[in-house]
PDB file of C-alpha atoms in Angstrom:
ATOM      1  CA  UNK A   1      -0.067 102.872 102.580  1.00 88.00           C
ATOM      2  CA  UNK A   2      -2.345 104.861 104.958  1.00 91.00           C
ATOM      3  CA  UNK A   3      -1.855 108.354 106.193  1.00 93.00           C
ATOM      4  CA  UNK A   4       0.291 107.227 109.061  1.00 94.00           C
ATOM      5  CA  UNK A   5       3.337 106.002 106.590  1.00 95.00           C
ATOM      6  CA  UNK A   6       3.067 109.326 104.473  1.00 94.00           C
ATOM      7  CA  UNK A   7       3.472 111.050 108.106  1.00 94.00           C
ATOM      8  CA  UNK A   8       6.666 108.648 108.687  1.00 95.00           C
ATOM      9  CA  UNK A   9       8.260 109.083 105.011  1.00 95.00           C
ATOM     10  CA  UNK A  10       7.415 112.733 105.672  1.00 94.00           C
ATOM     11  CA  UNK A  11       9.103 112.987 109.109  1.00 94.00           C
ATOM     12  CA  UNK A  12      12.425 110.784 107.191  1.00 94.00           C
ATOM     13  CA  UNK A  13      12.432 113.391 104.761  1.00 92.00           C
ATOM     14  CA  UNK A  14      13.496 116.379 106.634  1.00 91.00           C
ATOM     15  CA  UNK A  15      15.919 114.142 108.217  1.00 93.00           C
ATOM     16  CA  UNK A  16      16.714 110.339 107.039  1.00 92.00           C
ATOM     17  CA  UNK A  17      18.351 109.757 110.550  1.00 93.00           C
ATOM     18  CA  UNK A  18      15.415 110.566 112.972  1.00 95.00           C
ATOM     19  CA  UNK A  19      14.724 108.039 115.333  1.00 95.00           C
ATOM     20  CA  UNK A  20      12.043 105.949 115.532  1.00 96.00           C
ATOM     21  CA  UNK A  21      10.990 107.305 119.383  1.00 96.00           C
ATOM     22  CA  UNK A  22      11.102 110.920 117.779  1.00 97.00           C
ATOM     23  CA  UNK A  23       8.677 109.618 114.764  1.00 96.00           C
ATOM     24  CA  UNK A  24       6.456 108.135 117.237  1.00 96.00           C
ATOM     25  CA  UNK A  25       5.824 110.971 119.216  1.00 96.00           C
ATOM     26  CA  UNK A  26       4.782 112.953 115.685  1.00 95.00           C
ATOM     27  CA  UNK A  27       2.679 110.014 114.437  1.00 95.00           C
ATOM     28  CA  UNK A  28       1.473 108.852 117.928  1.00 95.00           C
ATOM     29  CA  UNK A  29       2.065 105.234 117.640  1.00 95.00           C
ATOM     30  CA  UNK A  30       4.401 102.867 119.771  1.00 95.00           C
ATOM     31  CA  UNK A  31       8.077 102.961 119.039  1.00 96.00           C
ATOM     32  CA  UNK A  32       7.440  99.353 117.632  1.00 96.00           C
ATOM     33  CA  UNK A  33       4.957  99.972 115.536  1.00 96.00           C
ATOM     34  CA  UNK A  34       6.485 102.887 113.994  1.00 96.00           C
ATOM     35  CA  UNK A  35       9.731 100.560 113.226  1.00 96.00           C
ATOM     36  CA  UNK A  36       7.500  98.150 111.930  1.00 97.00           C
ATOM     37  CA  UNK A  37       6.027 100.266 109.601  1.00 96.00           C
ATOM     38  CA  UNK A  38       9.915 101.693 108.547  1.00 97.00           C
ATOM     39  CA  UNK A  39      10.575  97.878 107.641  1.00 97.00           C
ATOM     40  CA  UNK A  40       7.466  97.161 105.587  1.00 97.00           C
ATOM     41  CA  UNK A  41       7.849 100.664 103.596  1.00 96.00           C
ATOM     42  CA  UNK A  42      11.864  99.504 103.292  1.00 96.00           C
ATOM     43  CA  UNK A  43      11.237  96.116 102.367  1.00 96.00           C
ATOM     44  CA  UNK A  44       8.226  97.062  99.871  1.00 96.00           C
ATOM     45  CA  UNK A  45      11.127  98.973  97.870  1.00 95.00           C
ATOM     46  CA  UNK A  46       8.829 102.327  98.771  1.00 95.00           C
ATOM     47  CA  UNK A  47      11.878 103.436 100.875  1.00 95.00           C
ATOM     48  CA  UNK A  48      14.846 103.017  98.315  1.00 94.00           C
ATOM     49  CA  UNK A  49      17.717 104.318 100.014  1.00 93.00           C
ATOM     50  CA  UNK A  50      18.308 106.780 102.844  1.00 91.00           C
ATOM     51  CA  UNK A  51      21.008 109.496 101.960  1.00 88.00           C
ATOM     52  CA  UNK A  52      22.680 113.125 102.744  1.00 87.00           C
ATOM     53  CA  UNK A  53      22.136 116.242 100.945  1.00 88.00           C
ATOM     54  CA  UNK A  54      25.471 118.782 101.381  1.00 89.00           C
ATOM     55  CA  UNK A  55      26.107 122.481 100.238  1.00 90.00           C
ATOM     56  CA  UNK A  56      27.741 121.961  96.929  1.00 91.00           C
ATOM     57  CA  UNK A  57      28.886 125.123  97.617  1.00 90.00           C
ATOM     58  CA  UNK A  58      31.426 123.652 100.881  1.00 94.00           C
ATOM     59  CA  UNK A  59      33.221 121.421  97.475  1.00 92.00           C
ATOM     60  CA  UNK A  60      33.328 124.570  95.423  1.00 92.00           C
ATOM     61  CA  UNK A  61      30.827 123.588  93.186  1.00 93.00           C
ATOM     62  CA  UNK A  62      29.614 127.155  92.798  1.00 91.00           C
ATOM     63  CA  UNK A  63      28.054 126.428  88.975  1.00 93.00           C
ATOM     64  CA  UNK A  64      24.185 124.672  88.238  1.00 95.00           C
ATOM     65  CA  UNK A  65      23.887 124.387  84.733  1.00 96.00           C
ATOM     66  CA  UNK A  66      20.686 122.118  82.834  1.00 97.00           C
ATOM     67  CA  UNK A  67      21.352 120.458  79.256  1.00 98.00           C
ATOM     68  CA  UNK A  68      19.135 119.716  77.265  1.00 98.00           C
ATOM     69  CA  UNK A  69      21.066 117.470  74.394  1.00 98.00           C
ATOM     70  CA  UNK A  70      19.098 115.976  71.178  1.00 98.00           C
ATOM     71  CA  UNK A  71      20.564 112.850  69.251  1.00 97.00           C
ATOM     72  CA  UNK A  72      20.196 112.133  65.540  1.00 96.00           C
ATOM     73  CA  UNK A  73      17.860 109.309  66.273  1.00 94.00           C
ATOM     74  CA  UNK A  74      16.113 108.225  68.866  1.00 90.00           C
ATOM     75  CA  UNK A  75      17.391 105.010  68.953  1.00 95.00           C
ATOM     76  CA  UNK A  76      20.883 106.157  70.460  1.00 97.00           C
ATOM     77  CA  UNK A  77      19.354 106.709  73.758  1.00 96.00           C
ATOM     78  CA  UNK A  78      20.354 103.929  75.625  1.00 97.00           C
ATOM     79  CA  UNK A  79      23.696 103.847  74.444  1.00 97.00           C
ATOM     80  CA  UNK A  80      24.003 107.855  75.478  1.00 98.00           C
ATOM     81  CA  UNK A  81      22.478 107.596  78.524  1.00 97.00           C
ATOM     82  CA  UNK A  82      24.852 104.967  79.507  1.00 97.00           C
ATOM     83  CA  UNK A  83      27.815 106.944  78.625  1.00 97.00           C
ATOM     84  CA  UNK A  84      26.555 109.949  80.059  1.00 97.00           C
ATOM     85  CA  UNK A  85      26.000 108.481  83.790  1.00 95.00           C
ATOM     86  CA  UNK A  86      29.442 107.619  83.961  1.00 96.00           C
ATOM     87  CA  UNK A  87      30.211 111.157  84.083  1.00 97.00           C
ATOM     88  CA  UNK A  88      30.319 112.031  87.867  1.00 95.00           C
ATOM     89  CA  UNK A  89      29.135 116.074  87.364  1.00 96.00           C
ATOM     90  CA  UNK A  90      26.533 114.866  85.181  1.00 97.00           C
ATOM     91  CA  UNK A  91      23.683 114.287  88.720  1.00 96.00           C
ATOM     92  CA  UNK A  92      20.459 113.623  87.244  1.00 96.00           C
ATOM     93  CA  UNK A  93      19.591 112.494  83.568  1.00 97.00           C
ATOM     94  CA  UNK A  94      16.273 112.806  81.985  1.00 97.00           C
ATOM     95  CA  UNK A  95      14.599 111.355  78.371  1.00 97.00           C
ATOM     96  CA  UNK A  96      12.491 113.832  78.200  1.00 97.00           C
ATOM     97  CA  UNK A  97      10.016 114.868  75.581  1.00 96.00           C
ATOM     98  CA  UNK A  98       9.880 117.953  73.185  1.00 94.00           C
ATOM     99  CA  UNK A  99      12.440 118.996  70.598  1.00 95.00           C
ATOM    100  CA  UNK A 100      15.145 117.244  72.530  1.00 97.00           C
ATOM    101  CA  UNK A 101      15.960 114.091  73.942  1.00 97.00           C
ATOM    102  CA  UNK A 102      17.599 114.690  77.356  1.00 98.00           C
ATOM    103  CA  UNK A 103      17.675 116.711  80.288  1.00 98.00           C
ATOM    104  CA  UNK A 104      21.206 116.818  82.101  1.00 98.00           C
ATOM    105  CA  UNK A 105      21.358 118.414  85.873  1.00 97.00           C
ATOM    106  CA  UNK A 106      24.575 119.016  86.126  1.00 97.00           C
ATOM    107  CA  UNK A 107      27.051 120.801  88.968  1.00 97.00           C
ATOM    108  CA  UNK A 108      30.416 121.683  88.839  1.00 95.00           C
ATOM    109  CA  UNK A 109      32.996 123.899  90.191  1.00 95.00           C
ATOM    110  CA  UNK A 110      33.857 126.512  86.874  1.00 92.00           C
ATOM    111  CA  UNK A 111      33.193 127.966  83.536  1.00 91.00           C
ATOM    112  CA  UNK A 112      36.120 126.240  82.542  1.00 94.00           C
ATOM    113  CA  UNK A 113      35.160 122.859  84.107  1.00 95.00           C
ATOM    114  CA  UNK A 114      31.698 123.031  82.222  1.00 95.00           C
ATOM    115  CA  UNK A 115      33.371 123.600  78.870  1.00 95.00           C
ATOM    116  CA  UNK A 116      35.186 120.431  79.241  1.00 96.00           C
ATOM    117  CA  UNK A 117      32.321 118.207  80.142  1.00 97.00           C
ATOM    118  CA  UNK A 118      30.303 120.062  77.293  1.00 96.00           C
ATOM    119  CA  UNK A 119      32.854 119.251  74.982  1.00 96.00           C
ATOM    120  CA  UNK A 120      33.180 115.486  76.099  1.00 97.00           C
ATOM    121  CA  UNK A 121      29.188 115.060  75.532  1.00 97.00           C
ATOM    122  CA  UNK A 122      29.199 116.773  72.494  1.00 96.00           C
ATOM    123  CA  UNK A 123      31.945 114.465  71.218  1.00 96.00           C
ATOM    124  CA  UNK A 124      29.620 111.417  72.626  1.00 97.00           C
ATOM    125  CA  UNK A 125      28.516 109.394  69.001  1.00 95.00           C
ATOM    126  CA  UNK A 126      25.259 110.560  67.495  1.00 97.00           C
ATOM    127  CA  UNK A 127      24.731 114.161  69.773  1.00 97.00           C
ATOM    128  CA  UNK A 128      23.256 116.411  67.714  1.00 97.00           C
ATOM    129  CA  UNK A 129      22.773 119.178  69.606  1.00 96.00           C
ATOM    130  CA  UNK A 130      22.985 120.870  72.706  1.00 97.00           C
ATOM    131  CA  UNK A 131      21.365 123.862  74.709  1.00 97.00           C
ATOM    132  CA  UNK A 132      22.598 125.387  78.072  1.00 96.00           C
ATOM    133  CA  UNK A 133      21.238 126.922  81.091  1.00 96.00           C
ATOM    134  CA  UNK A 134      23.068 128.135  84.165  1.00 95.00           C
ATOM    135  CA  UNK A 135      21.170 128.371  87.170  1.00 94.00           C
ATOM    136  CA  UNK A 136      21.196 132.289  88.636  1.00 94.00           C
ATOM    137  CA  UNK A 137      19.407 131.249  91.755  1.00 91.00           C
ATOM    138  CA  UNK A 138      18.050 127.774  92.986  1.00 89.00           C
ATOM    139  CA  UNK A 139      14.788 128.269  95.335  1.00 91.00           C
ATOM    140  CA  UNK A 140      13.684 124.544  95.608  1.00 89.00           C
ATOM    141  CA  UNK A 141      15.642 121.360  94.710  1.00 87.00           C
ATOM    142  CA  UNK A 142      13.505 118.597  96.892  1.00 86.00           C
ATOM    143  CA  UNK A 143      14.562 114.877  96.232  1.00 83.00           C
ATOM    144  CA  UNK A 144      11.260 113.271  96.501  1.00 84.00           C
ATOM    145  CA  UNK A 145       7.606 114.267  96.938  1.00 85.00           C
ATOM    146  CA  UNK A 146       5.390 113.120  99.289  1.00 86.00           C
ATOM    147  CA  UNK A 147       2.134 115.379  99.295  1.00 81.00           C
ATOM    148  CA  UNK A 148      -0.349 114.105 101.948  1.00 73.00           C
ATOM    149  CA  UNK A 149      -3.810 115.404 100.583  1.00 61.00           C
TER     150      UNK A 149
END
């Protein structure tokens, strides 16, 4: 990967749908080449998936909340994070280290709404513990990084 992909990833960053004549006039390559390029960083699994990001906000999804959540043993992870993905709030899941095991991202519409999915993780076999954060004021969420230094 040279510096001319990192300028293509970075131009299908700030928008997954730009064309391919708009990334070549950035990079200053040929149309082809630039869709060349998109194919190998696709088919090298470098580009996993191309997506949307909306205002949680437009869903009512007012509330950002991160839990942290420790089990009895370490050994349960698996088996938690496998419940815990099927929950649809629940948007990013982390082992993490430190004096607990996971890091939940999760967004939701209420107080009321959190309690519930609180209580359902709580009652998830071999939780020991839980701590909760809601998010006053979000100032960066990126997806991915791509520094170019």
């Amino acid at each position: 990967m040279d510096n001319i992909d990192i300028r293509i990833l970075q131009c299908l960053k700030e928008n997954s749908r730009m064309s391919a004549s708009a990334i070549s006039r950035v990079v200053n390559l040929s149309i082809s080449s630039v869709t060349e390029r998109i194919k190998k960083l696709e088919s090298s699994g470098t580009i996993k998936q191309y997506t949307i990001v909306v205002d949680n906000k437009k869903f009512g999804n007012n509330a950002i909340v991160f839990m942290q959540v420790g089990l009895d043993h370490p050994k349960h992870g698996d088996a938690f994070a496998a419940k815990v993905v099927e929950i649809p709030h629940v948007v990013s899941c982390n082992y993490v280290t430190g004096e607990y095991d996971f890091m939940l991202k999760i967004i939701t519409d209420s107080p009321e709404s959190l309690e519930r999915i609180h209580r359902r993780i709580k009652n998830f076999d071999h939780v020991a513990s839980t701590k909760t954060y809601f998010v006053l004021g979000q100032h960066k969420d990126d997806i991915s990084l791509i520094i170019d230094e």
